[in-house]
mmCIF file of C-alpha atoms in Angstrom:
data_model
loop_
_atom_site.group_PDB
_atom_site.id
_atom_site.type_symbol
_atom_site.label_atom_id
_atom_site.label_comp_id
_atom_site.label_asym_id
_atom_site.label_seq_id
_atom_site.Cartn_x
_atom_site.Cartn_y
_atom_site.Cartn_z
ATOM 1 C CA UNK B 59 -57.741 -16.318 -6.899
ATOM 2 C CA UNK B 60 -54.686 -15.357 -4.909
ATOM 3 C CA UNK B 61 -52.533 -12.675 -4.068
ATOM 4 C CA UNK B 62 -48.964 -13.870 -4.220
ATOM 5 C CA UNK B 63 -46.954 -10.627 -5.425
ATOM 6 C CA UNK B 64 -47.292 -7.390 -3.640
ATOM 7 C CA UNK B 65 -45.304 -4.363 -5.543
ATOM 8 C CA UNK B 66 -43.479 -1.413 -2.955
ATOM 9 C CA UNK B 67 -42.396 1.287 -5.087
ATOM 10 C CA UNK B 68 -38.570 2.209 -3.515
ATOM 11 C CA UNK B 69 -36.169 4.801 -4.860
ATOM 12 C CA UNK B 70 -33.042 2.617 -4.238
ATOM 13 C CA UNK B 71 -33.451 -1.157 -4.896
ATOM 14 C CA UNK B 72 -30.462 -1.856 -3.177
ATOM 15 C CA UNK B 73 -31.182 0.322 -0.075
ATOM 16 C CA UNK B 74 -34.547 -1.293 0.340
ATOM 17 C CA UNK B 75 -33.449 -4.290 0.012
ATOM 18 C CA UNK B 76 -30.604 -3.773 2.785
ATOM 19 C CA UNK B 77 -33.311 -2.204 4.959
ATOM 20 C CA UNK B 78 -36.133 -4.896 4.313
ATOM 21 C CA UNK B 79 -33.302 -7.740 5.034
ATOM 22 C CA UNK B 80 -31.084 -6.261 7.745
ATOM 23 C CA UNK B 81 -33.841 -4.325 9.794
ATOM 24 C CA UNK B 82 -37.201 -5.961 9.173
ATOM 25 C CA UNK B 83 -36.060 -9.237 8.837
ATOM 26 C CA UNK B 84 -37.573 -10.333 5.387
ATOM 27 C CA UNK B 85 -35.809 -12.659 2.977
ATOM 28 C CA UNK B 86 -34.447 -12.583 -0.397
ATOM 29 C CA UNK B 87 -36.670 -14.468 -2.563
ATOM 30 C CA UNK B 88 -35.550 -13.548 -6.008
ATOM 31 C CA UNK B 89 -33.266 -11.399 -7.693
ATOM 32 C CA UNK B 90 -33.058 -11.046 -11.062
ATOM 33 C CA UNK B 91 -31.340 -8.410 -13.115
ATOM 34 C CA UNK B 92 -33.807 -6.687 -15.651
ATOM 35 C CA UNK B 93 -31.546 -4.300 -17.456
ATOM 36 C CA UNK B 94 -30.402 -0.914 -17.044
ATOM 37 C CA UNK B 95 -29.642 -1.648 -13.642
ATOM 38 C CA UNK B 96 -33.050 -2.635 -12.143
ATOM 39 C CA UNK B 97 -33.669 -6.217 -10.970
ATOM 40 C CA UNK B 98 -36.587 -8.342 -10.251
ATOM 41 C CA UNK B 99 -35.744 -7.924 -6.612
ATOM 42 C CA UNK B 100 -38.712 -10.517 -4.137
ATOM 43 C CA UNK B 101 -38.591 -10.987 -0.262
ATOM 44 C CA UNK B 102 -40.721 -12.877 1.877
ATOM 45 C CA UNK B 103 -41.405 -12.546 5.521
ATOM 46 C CA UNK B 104 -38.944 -14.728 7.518
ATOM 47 C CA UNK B 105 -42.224 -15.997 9.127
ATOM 48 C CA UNK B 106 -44.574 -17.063 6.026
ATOM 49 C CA UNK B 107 -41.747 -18.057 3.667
ATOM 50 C CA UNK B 108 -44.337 -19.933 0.926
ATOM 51 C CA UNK B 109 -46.781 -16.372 1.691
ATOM 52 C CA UNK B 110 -46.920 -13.548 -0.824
ATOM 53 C CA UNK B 111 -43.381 -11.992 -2.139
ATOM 54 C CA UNK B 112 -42.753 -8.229 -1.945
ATOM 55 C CA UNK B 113 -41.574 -6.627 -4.932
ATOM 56 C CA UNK B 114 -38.992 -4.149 -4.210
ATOM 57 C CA UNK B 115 -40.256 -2.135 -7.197
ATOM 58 C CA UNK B 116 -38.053 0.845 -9.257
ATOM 59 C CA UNK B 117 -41.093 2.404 -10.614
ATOM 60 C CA UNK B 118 -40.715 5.704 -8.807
ATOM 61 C CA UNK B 119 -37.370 5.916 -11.202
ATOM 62 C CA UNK B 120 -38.991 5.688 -14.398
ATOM 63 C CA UNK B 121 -42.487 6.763 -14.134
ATOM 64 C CA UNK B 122 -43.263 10.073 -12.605
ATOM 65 C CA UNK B 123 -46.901 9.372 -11.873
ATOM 66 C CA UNK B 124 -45.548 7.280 -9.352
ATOM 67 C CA UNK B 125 -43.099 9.157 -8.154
ATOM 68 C CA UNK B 126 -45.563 12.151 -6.877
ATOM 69 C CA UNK B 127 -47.622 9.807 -5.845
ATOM 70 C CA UNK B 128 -45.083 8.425 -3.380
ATOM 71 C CA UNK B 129 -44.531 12.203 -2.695
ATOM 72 C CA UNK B 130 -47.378 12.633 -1.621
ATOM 73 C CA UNK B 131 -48.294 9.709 0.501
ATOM 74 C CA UNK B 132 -45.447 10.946 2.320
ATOM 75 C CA UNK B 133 -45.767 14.406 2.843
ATOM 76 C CA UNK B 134 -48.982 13.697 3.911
ATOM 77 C CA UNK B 135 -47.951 10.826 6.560
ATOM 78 C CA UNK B 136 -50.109 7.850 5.403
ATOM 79 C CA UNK B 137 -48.663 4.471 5.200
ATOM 80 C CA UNK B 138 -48.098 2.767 1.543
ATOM 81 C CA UNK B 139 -48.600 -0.446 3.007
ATOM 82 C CA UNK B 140 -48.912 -2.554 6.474
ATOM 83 C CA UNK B 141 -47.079 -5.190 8.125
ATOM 84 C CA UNK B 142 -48.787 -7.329 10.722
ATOM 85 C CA UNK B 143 -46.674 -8.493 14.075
ATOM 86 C CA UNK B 144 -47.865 -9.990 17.131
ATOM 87 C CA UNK B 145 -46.332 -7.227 19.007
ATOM 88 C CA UNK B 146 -46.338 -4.120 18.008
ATOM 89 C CA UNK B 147 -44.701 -2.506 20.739
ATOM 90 C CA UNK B 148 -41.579 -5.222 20.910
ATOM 91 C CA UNK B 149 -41.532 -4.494 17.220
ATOM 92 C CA UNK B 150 -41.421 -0.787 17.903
ATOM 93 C CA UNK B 151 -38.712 -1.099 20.381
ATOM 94 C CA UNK B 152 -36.584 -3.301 18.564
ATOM 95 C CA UNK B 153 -36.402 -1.111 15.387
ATOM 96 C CA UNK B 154 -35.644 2.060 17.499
ATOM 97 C CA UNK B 155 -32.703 0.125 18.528
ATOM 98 C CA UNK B 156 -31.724 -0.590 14.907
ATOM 99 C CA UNK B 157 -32.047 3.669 14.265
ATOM 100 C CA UNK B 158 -35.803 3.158 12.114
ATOM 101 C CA UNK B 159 -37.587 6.160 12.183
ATOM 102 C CA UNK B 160 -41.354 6.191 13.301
ATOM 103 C CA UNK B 161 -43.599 9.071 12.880
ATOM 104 C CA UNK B 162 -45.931 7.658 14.529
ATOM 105 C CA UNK B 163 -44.968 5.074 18.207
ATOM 106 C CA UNK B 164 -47.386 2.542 19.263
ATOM 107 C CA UNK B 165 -51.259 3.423 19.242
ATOM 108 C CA UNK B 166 -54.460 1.983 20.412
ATOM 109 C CA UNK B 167 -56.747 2.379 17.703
ATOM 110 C CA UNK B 168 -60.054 0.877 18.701
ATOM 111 C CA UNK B 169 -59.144 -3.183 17.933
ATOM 112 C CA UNK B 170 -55.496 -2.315 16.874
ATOM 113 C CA UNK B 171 -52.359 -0.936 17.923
ATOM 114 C CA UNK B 172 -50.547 0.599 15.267
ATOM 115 C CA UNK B 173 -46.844 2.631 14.748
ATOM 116 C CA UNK B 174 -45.871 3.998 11.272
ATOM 117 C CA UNK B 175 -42.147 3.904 10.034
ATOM 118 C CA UNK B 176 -39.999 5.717 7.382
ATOM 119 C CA UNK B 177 -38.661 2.825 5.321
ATOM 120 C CA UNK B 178 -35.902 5.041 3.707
ATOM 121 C CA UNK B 179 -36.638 4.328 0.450
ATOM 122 C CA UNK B 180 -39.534 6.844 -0.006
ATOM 123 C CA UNK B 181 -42.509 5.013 1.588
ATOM 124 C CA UNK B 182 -43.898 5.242 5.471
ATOM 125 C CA UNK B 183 -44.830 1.776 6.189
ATOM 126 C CA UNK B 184 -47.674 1.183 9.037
ATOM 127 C CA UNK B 185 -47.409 -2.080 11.668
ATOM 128 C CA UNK B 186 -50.236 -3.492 12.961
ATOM 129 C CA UNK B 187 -51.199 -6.261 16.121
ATOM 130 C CA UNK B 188 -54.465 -7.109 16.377
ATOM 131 C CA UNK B 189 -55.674 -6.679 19.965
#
C-alpha cells in the first residue's frame, strides 16, 4: 500500500491553484472539469514529480462539516498539512518576498525547524527541515 493522492480542502480552486503554482512552486498534474464548476484539480512538487499528487479539493463549498472544520483549524492556528524543504529558513525568506503570510517564522523545535503559512485558500500550511 501507497499513498499517492493527498486531498487540501481550498475555498477557491482557482486561487489555490495560482498560489500552489506561482508561490510554492508545485505543478499542475491534472485538471479535469467535474461539473458545476469544480475540477479534478492535481499538483505535484516540482521536486518529486512521479511522488504523491495534491488534490486541490472544493469540499469546504459543498459540505459544511468541512467547512467548520477548516474554520477551526484556523482560528485555532494549527497547520492542515506539512511541506518538507531542505531549508526552511531560505524557504521562509523567499515566500516573504513573494507577500505569503506566516504566523509563525522559522523555529527550532527539538529535531526540526518549522514556520507555518496562510495559504489563502482557508488552510495554514506548516514547513518543515529536518535538522
Amino acid at each position: 500500500m501507497k499513498v499517492t493522492l493527498i486531498s487540501i480542502p481550498v475555498r477557491d480552486q482557482e486561487k489555490a491553484l495560482k498560489f500552489y503554482t506561482e508561490k510554492l512552486g508545485f505543478l499542475k498534474k491534472k485538471d479535469l472539469p467535474l461539473g458545476g464548476g469544480n475540477r479534478w484539480l492535481t499538483l505535484v512538487s516540482a521536486e518529486w514529480q512521479d511522488g504523491p499528487e495534491l488534490l486541490l479539493e472544493p469540499a469546504p463549498l459543498h459540505f459544511e462539516p468541512c467547512k467548520v472544520f477548516q474554520d477551526a483549524l484556523m482560528e485555532a492556528g494549527y497547520p492542515y498539512t506539512q511541506f518538507d524543504v531542505k531549508d526552511v529558513q531560505s524557504e521562509y525568506e523567499r515566500l516573504r518576498k513573494l507577500d505569503v503570510e506566516f504566523s509563525m517564522k522559522p523555529t527550532e523545535m527539538g529535531t526540526v525547524k518549522v514556520a507555518v503559512l496562510n495559504d489563502t485558500c482557508g488552510n495554514n500550511i506548516q514547513l518543515v527541515e529536518e535538522l
